[in-house]
Coordinates of C-alpha atoms in Angstrom, one line a residue:
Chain A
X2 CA -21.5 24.7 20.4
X3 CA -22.2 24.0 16.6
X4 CA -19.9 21.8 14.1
X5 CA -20.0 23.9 10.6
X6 CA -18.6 22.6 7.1
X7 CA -18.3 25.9 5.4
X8 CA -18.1 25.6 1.2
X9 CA -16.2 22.2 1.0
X10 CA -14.9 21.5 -2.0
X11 CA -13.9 18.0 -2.3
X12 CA -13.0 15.5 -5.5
X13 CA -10.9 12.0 -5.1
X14 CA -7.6 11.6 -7.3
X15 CA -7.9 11.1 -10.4
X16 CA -11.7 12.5 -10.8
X17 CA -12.3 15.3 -13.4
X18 CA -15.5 16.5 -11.7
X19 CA -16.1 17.6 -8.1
X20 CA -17.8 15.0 -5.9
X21 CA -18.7 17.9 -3.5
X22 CA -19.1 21.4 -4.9
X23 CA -20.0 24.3 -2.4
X24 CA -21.3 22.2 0.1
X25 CA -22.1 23.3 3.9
X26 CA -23.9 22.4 6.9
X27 CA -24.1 22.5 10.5
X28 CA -25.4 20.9 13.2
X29 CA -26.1 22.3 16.6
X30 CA -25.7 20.4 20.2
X31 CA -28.2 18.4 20.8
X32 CA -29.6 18.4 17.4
X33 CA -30.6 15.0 15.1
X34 CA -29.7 16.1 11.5
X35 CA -30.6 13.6 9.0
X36 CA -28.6 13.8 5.7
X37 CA -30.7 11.8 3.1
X38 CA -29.8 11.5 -0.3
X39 CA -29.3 8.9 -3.4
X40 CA -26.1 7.0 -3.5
X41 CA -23.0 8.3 -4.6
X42 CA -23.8 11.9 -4.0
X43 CA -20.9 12.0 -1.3
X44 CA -22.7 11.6 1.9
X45 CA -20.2 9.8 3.3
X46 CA -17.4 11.6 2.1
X47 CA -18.6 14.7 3.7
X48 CA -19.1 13.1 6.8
X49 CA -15.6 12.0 6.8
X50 CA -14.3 15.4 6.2
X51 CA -16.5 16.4 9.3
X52 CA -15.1 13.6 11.2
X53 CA -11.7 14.5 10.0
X54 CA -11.1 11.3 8.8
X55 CA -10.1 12.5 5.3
X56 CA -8.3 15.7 3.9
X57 CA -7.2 17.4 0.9
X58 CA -11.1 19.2 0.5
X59 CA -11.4 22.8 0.4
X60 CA -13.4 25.0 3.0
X61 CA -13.8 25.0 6.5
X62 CA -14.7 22.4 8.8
X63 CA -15.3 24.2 12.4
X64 CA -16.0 23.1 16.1
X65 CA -17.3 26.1 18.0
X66 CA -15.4 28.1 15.6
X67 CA -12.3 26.7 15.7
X68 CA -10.6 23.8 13.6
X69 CA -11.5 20.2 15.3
X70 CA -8.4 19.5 17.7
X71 CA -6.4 16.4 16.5
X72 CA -4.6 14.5 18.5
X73 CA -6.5 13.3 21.2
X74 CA -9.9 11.3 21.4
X75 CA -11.8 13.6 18.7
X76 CA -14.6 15.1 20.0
X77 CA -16.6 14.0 16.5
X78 CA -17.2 10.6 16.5
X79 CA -17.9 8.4 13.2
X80 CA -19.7 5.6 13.3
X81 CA -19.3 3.5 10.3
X82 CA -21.9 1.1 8.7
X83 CA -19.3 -1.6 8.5
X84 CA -18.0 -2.2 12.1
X85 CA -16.0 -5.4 11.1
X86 CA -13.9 -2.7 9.1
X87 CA -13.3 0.1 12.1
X88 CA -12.0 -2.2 14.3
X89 CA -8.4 -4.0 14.5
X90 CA -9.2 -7.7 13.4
X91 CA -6.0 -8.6 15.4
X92 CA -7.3 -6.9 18.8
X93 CA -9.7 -8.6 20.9
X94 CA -12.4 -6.0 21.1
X95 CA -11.4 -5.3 25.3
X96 CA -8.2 -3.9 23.3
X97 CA -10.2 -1.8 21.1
X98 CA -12.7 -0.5 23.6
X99 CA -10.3 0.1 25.9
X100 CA -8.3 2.4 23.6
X101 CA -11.0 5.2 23.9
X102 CA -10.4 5.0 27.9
X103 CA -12.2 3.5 30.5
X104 CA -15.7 2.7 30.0
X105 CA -19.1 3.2 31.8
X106 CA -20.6 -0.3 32.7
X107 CA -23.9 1.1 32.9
X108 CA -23.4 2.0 29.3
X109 CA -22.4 -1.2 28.6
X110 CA -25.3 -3.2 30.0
X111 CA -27.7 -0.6 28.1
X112 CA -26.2 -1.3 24.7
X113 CA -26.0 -5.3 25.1
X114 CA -22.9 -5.7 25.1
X115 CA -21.7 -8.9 27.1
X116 CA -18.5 -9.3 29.2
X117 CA -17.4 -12.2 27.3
X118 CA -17.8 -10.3 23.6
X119 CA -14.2 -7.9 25.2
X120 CA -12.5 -11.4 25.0
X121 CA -13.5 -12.4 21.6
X122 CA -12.0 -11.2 18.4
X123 CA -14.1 -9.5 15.8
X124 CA -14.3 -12.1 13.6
X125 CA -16.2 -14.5 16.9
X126 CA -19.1 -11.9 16.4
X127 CA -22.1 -11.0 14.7
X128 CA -22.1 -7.4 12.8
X129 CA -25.0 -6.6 15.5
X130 CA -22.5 -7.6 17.9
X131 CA -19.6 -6.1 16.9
X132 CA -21.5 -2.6 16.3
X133 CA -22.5 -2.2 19.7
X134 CA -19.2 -2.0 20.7
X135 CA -18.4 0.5 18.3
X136 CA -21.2 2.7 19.5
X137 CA -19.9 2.1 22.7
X138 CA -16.7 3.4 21.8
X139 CA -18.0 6.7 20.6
X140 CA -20.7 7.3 23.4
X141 CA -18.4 9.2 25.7
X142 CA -18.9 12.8 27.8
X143 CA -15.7 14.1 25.7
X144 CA -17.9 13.8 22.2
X145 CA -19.7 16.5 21.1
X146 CA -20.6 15.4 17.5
X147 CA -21.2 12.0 16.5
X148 CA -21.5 11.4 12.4
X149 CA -23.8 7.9 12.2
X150 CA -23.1 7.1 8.9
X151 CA -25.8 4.0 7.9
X152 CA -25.3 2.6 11.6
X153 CA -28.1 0.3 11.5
X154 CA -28.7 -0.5 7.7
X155 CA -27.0 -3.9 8.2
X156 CA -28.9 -4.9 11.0
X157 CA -32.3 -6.5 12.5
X158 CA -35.0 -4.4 12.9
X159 CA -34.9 -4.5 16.3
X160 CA -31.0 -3.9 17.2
X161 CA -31.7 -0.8 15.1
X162 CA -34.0 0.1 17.5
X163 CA -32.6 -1.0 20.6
X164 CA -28.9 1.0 19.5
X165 CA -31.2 4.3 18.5
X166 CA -33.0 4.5 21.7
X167 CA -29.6 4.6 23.4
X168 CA -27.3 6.8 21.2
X169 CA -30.4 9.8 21.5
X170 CA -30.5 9.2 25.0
X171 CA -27.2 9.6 25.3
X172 CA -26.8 12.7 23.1
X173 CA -29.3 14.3 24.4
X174 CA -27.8 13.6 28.4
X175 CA -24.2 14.9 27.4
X176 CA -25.7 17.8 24.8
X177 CA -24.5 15.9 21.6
X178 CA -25.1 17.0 18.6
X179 CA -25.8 14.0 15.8
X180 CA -25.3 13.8 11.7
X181 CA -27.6 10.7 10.6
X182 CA -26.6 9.7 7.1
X183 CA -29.6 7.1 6.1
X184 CA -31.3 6.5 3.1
X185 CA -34.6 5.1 5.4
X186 CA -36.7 7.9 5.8
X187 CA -39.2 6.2 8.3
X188 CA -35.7 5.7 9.7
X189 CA -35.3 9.7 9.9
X190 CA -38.7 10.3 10.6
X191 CA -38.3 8.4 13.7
X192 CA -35.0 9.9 14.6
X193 CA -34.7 13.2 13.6
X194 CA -34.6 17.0 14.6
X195 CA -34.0 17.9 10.7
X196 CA -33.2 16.9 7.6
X197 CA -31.0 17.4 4.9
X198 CA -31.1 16.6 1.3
X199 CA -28.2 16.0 -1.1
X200 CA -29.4 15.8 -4.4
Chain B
X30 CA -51.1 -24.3 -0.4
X31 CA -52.9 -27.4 -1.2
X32 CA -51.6 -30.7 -2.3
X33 CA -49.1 -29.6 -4.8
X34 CA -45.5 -31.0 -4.0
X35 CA -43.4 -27.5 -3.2
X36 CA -39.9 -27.1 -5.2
X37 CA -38.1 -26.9 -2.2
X38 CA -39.1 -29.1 1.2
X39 CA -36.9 -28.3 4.3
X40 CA -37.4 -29.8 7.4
X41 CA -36.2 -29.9 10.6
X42 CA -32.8 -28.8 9.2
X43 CA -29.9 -28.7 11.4
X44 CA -26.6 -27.7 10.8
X45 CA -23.3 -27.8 13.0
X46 CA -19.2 -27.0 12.5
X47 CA -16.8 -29.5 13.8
X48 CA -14.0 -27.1 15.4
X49 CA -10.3 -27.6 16.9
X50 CA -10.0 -26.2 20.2
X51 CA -6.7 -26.3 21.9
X52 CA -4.9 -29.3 21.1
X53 CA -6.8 -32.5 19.2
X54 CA -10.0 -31.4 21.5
X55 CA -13.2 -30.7 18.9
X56 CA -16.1 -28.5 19.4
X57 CA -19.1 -28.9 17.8
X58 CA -21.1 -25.6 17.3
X59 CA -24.7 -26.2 16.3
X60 CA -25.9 -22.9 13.9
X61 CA -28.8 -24.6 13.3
X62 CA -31.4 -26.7 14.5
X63 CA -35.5 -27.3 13.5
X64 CA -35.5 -25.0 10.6
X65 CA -38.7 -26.1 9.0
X66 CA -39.8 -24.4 5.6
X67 CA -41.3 -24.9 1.8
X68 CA -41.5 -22.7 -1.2
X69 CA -44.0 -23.9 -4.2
X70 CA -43.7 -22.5 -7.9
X71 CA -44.5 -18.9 -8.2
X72 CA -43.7 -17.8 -5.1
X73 CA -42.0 -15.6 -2.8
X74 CA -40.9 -16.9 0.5
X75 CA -38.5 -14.6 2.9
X76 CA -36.2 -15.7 5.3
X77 CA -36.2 -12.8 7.7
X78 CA -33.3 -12.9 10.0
X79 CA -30.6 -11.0 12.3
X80 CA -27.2 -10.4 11.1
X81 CA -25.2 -13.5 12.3
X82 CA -28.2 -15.9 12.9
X83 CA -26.8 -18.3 10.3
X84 CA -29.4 -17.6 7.4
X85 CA -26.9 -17.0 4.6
X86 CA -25.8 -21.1 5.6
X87 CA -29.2 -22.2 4.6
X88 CA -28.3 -21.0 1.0
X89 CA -25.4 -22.6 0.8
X90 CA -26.5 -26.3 2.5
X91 CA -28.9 -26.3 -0.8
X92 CA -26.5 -25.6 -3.1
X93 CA -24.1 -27.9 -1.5
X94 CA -21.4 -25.5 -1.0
X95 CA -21.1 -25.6 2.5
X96 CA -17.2 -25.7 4.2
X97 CA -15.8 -29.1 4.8
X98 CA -16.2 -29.1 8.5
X99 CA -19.7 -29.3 8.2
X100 CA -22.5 -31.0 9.0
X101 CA -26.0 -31.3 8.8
X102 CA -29.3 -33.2 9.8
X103 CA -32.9 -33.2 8.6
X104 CA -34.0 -33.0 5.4
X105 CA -33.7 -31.3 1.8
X106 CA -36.1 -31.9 -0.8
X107 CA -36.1 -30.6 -4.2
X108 CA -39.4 -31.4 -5.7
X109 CA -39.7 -34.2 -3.2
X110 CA -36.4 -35.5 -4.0
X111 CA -34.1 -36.0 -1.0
X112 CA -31.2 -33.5 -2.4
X113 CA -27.7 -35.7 -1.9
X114 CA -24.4 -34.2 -2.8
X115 CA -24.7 -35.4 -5.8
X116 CA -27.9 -34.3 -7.1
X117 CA -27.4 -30.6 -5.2
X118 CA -23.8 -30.6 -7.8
X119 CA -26.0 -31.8 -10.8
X120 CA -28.9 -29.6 -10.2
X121 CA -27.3 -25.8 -9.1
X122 CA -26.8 -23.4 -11.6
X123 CA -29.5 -25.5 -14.1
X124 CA -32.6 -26.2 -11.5
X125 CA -31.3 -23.8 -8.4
X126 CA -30.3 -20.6 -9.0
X127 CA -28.0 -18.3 -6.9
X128 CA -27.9 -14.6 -6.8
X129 CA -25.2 -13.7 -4.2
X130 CA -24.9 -11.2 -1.9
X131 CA -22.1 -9.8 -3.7
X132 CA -21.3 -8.6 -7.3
X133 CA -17.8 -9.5 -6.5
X134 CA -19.6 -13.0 -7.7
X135 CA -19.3 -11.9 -11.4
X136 CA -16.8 -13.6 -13.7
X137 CA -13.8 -10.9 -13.6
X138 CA -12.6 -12.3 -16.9
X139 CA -16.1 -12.5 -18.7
X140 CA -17.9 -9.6 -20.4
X141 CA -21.9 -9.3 -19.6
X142 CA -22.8 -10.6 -22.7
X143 CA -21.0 -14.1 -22.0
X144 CA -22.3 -13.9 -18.4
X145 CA -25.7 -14.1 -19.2
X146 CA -25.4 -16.4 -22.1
X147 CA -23.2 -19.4 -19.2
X148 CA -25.9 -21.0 -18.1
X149 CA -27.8 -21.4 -21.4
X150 CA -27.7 -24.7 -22.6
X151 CA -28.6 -22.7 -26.2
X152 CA -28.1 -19.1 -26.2
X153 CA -29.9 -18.1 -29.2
X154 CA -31.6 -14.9 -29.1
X155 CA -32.4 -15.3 -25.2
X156 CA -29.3 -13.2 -24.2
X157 CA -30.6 -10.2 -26.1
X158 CA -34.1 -10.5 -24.6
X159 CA -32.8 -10.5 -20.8
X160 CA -30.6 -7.5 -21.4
X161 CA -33.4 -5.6 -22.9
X162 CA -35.7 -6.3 -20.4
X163 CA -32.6 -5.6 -17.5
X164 CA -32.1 -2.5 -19.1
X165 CA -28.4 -3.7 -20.5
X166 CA -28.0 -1.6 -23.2
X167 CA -25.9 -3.6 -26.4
X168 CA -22.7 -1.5 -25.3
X169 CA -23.1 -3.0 -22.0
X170 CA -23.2 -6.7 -23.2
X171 CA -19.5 -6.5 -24.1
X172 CA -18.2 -4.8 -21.0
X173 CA -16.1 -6.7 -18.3
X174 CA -17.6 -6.6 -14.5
X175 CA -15.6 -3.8 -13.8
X176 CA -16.7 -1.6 -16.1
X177 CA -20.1 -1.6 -14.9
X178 CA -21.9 0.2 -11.9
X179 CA -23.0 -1.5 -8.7
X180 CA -26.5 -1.1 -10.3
X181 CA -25.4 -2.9 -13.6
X182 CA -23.7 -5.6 -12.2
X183 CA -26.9 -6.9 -9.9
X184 CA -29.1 -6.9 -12.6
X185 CA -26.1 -9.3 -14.3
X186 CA -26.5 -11.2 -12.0
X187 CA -30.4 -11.2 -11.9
X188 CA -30.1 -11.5 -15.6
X189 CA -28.3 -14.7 -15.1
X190 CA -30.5 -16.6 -12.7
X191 CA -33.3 -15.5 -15.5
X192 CA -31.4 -17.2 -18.3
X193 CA -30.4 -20.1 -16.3
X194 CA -34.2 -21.0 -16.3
X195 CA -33.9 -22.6 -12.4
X196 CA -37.1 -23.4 -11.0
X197 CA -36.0 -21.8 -7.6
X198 CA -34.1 -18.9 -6.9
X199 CA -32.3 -18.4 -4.1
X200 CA -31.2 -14.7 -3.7
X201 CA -29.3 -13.6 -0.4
X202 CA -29.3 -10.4 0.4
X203 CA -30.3 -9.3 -3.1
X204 CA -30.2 -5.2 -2.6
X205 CA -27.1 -4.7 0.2
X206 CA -26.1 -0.2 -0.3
X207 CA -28.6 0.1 -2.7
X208 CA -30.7 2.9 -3.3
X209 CA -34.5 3.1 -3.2
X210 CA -34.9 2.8 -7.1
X211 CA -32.3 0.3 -7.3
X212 CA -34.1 -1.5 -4.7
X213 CA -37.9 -1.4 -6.3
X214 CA -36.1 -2.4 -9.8
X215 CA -34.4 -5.8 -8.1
X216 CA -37.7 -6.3 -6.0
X217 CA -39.6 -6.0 -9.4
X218 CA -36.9 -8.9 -11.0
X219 CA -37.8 -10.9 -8.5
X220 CA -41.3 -10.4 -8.7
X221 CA -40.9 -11.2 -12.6
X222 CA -39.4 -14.6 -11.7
X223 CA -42.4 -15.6 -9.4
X224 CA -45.0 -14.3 -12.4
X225 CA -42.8 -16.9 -14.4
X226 CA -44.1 -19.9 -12.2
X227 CA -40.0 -19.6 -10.6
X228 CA -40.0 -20.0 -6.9
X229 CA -37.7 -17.5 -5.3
X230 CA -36.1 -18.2 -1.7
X231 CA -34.9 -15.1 -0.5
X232 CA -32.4 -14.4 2.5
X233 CA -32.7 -10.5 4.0
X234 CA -31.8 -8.9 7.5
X235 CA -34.4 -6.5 6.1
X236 CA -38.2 -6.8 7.1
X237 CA -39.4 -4.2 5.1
X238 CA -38.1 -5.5 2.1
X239 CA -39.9 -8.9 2.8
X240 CA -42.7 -6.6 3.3
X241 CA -43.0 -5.3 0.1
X242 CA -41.3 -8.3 -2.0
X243 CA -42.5 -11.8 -0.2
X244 CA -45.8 -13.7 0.0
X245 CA -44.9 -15.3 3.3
X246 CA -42.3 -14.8 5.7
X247 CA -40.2 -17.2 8.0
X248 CA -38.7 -15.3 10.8
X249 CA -35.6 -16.5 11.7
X250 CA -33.6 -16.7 15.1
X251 CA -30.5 -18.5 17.3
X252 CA -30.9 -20.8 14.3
X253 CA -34.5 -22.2 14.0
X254 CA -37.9 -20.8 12.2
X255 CA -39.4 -19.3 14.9
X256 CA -42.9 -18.7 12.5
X257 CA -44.1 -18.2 8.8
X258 CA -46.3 -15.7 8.6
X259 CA -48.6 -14.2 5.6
X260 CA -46.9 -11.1 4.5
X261 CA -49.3 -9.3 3.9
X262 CA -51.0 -9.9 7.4
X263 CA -47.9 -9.4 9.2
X264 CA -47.4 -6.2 7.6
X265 CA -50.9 -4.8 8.4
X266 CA -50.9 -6.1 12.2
X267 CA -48.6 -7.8 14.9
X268 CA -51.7 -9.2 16.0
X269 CA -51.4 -11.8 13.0
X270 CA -48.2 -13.4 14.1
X271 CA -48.1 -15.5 17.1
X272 CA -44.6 -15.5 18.2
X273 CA -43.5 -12.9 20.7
X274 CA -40.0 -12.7 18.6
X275 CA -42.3 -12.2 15.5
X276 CA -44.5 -9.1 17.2
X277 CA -41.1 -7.6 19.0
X278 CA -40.0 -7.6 14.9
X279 CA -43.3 -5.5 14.2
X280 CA -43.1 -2.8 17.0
X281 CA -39.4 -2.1 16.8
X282 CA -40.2 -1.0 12.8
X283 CA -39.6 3.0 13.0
X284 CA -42.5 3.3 11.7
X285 CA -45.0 1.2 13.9
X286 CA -43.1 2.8 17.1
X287 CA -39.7 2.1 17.1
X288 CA -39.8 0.1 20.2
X289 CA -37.5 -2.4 21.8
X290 CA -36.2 -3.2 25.4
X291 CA -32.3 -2.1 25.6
X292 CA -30.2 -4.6 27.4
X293 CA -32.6 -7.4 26.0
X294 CA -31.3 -10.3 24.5
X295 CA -34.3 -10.6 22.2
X296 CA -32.7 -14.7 21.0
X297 CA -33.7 -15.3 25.1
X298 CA -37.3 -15.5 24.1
X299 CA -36.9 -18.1 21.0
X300 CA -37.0 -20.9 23.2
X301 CA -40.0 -20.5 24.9
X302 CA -42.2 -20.1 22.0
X303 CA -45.4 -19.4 20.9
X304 CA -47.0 -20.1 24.2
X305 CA -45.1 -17.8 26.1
X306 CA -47.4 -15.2 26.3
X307 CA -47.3 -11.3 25.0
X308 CA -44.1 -9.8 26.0
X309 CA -44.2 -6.0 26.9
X310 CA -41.6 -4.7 24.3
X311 CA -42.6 -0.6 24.9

C-alpha cells in the first residue's frame, strides 16, 4: 500500500504565484517520512491535500492507486500541531473521541490519557493533554496513513517522547505508513525512515 | 553569584484562582506553590516547563497583570524591593519589559516606527539605531503590524523591549513556529540584552532552546522549581542535575536517547524530590 501525491499544483485565493509547483511524494506502509523544510514553503498545505483536508490543487493524490475514499473515518489521519483547534470546544473530549468509534483502553493507558480528561472540556486541559487524545483518535487499525504535522513542537520534551514511542509502535503493529512534518532534525533523526526536503 | 542584590528575587511564590462551582460554592485551585528563583544583571535565566504547568502566570504576577480572581503568596522583589501593585503598574514597560508570546501584542493601529519609539521617554535618534541593528529597513519603520512578516513583527517587539531600556526582560515563549534562523536571530537579541548588563527572564516549553540561550535553568513542574541547574552542565550531562524530573528532561531529548516511560505521569515524581533516588526512565 503506498499514499502518492503526484504533480500537485496548489496556490491559495488570491495568490499570484504557486505555493506548491510540481510537487510529489510518497510514502510506503510502514515507512517514517520526514518532510523538513523552512517555513512557509507549504509543508502543511501539502499535507492537508494528502489528508484531504483541502481541495482545489491540481494532481493526484492516491491511496493504493485509487483516490482516498471520503465519507467514512479516512484512512489518512492528520494530526495537527494545535490540538485545542481540531477539537470541538463545545464537546467534552468523551464526545470527540468517541466519534472515531469505540476505543482500545490499552491504547489509552499507553498514551496517558486519564478517564476523567473524557469528562472535561478542552479548554480544562493542557495542550499535552489535549494532544494525546487527538493521537488517540487517529491511532486506529482502519488508518493507513497518518500525516503528523508538528505534533510535539508545542510540547515538553518528554511528552514528545512518550507520544513518539507510541505512535511508531503503533504504525509499525497495524503497517502504517507516517508523513512527519518537523522542522527538529534531531527530532527526525530520531524518528525517521527518510527524509524529505522542501526547499 | 556573590553578594550582589539580583533584579528580580522570587521566593516561595504561590499562586491560586478563586472559582464558582455550582451555586455560591468556591474552589480554590492552587497553580502554584514554592517557586523559588533570582535573575542578576546580565543574565540569562530559563524557566523550562511543560505546556500547562502554569509558567506563562509567573510573567504575568510580575507585571501585575494577573485576572482578578487571583491570588498569590510569597514574595516578589525587584531589586530588593517588595513589588506591590503599585510599584509592579509604575515600573512595567519602563524597569520590566515584556515580549509576549504573541505578535498579535503589536499596536494594530501604530506603524513600527512609533512602536519602537512608545516607550522612549526621548526618542531621539535611538529609534533609528534599533531598527538598524533589528534589521528594520527605513520602509519598514512606517508600516502598520500587518504589513509585516511573522519574522518582522518579533524583532518589533524585541526592538521595543530594547528601547524601553528595562533592566529585566521577561520574554515568554520568545520563538513559537519559528524557523531555525529566525530562532538563532531572537536567541542572539536576547543575548544582546544580557551583554547590555539587562537581565532577561525567559519562559519556554523548549529545553533546547534554554540550552543554547540561558546561563542557568529552573525546571519547572505541577507548579514549583523543581531545580536550577548550570546550563551549560546540564547540557553536557544528566549527571549534573540532581532531580529525577530534571535527568528524565535530559534522556527523553531525541538526541541523548529519546527515552521516556509511556503511561507515566512524569508530575508523580515532583513531590518526592531530590532524594528520591535515580528513576529508570529507558
Amino acid at each position: 500500500m503506498k499514499l502518492e501525491a503526484n504533480h500537485i499544483y496548489f496556490k491559495y485565493g488570491g495568490s499570484a504565484e504557486w505555493l506548491l509547483e510540481d510537487i510529489s511524494l510518497d510514502i510506503r506502509a510502514g515507512e517514517v517520512v520526514g518532510l523538513i523544510g523552512t517555513s512557509g514553503r507549504g509543508k502543511s498545505t501539502l499535507g492537508k491535500i494528502l489528508a484531504g483536508q483541502i481541495g482545489g490543487y491540481k494532481g493526484d493524490v492516491l491511496l493504493g492507486g485509487k483516490p482516498v475514499p471520503k465519507g467514512i473515518y479516512s484512512p489518512v489521519q492528520l494530526i495537527y500541531q494545535h490540538p485545542e483547534l481540531a477539537v470541538n470546544p463545545r464537546w467534552k473530549l468523551g464526545k470527540t473521541l468517541a466519534e472515531a468509534g469505540e476505543y482500545d483502553d490499552g491504547l489509552r493507558r499507553e498514551l496517558g490519557v486519564k478517564t476523567h480528561f473524557l469528562d472535561r472540556y478542552p479548554n480544562e486541559l493542557s495542550g499535552g493533554e489535549l494532544q494525546r487524545i487527538c493521537v488517540m483518535r487517529a491511532l486506529r487499525p482502519e488508518t493507513r496513513f497518518l500525516i503528523a504535522d508538528e505534533i510535539s513542537t508545542m510540547l515538553d520534551v518528554i511528552t514528545q517522547s512518550q507520544i513518539w514511542h507510541v505512535v511508531l509502535d503503533y504504525a509499525k503493529q497495524y503497517g502504517i505508513g507516517i508523513l512527519a512534518i518537523t522542522h527538529n532534525e534531531h527530532l527526525a533523526g530520531a524518528i525517521c525512515t527518510r527524509k524529505v526536503f522542501m526547499q | 553569584m556573590g553578594q550582589r542584590i539580583p533584579l528580580l528575587e522570587v521566593k516561595d511564590f504561590t499562586l491560586q484562582f478563586k472559582q464558582y462551582g455550582r451555586g455560591l460554592k468556591q474552589i480554590e485551585t492552587r497553580v502554584i506553590s514554592g517557586f523559588t528563583l533570582d535573575v542578576h544583571a546580565g543574565e540569562i535565566v530559563a524557566v523550562v516547563g511543560a505546556s500547562g504547568s502554569g509558567k506563562s502566570l509567573l510573567a504575568h504576577a510580575i507585571l501585575g497583570i494577573l485576572p482578578s480572581n487571583a491570588a498569590t503568596g510569597g514574595s516578589l522583589k525587584f531589586k530588593g524591593e517588595e513589588l506591590s501593585q503599585s510599584l509592579k503598574e509604575r515600573l512595567r514597560g519602563k524597569e520590566i519589559s515584556l515580549i509576549p508570546q504573541s505578535v498579535s501584542y503589536l499596536d494594530p493601529l501604530m506603524t513600527t516606527g512609533k512602536q519602537i519609539e512608545s516607550p522612549l521617554r526621548k526618542a531621539a535618534n535611538a529609534v533609528k539605531s534599533v531598527m538598524n541593528r533589528f534589521q528594520l529597513g527605513d520602509d519598514a519603520k512606517n508600516k502598520y503590524p500587518f504589513q509585516l512578516s511573522g519574522g518582522m513583527a518579533r524583532r518589533v517587539l524585541i526592538g521595543t523591549a530594547l528601547t524601553s531600556g528595562a533592566e529585566l526582560v521577561i520574554a515568554d515563549e520568545p520563538t513559537p513556529g519559528l524557523h531555525k534562523s529566525m530562532v538563532d536571530e531572537t536567541l542572539g537579541s536576547l543575548k544582546e540584552l544580557a551583554a547590555l548588563g539587562r537581565g532577561v527572564l525567559m519562559i519556554t516549553h523548549d529545553i533546547d532552546l534554554a540550552f543554547v540561550v540561558a546561563d542557568r535553568i529552573a525546571v519547572f513542574n505541577k507548579g514549583l522549581t523543581v531545580e536550577v541547574a548550570d546550563a551549560k552542565a546540564f547540557e553536557a550531562s544528566p549527571d549534573n542535575v540532581k532531580h529525577p524530573y530534571s535527568k528524565a528532561l535530559w534522556h527523553a531529548l531525541p538526541q541523548n536517547g529519546f527515552h521516556s516511560v509511556r503511561g507515566k505521569d512524569y508530575g508523580e515524581e515532583i513531590d518526592a524530590g531530590c532524594d528520591a533516588g535515580e528513576e529508570d526512565d529507558a
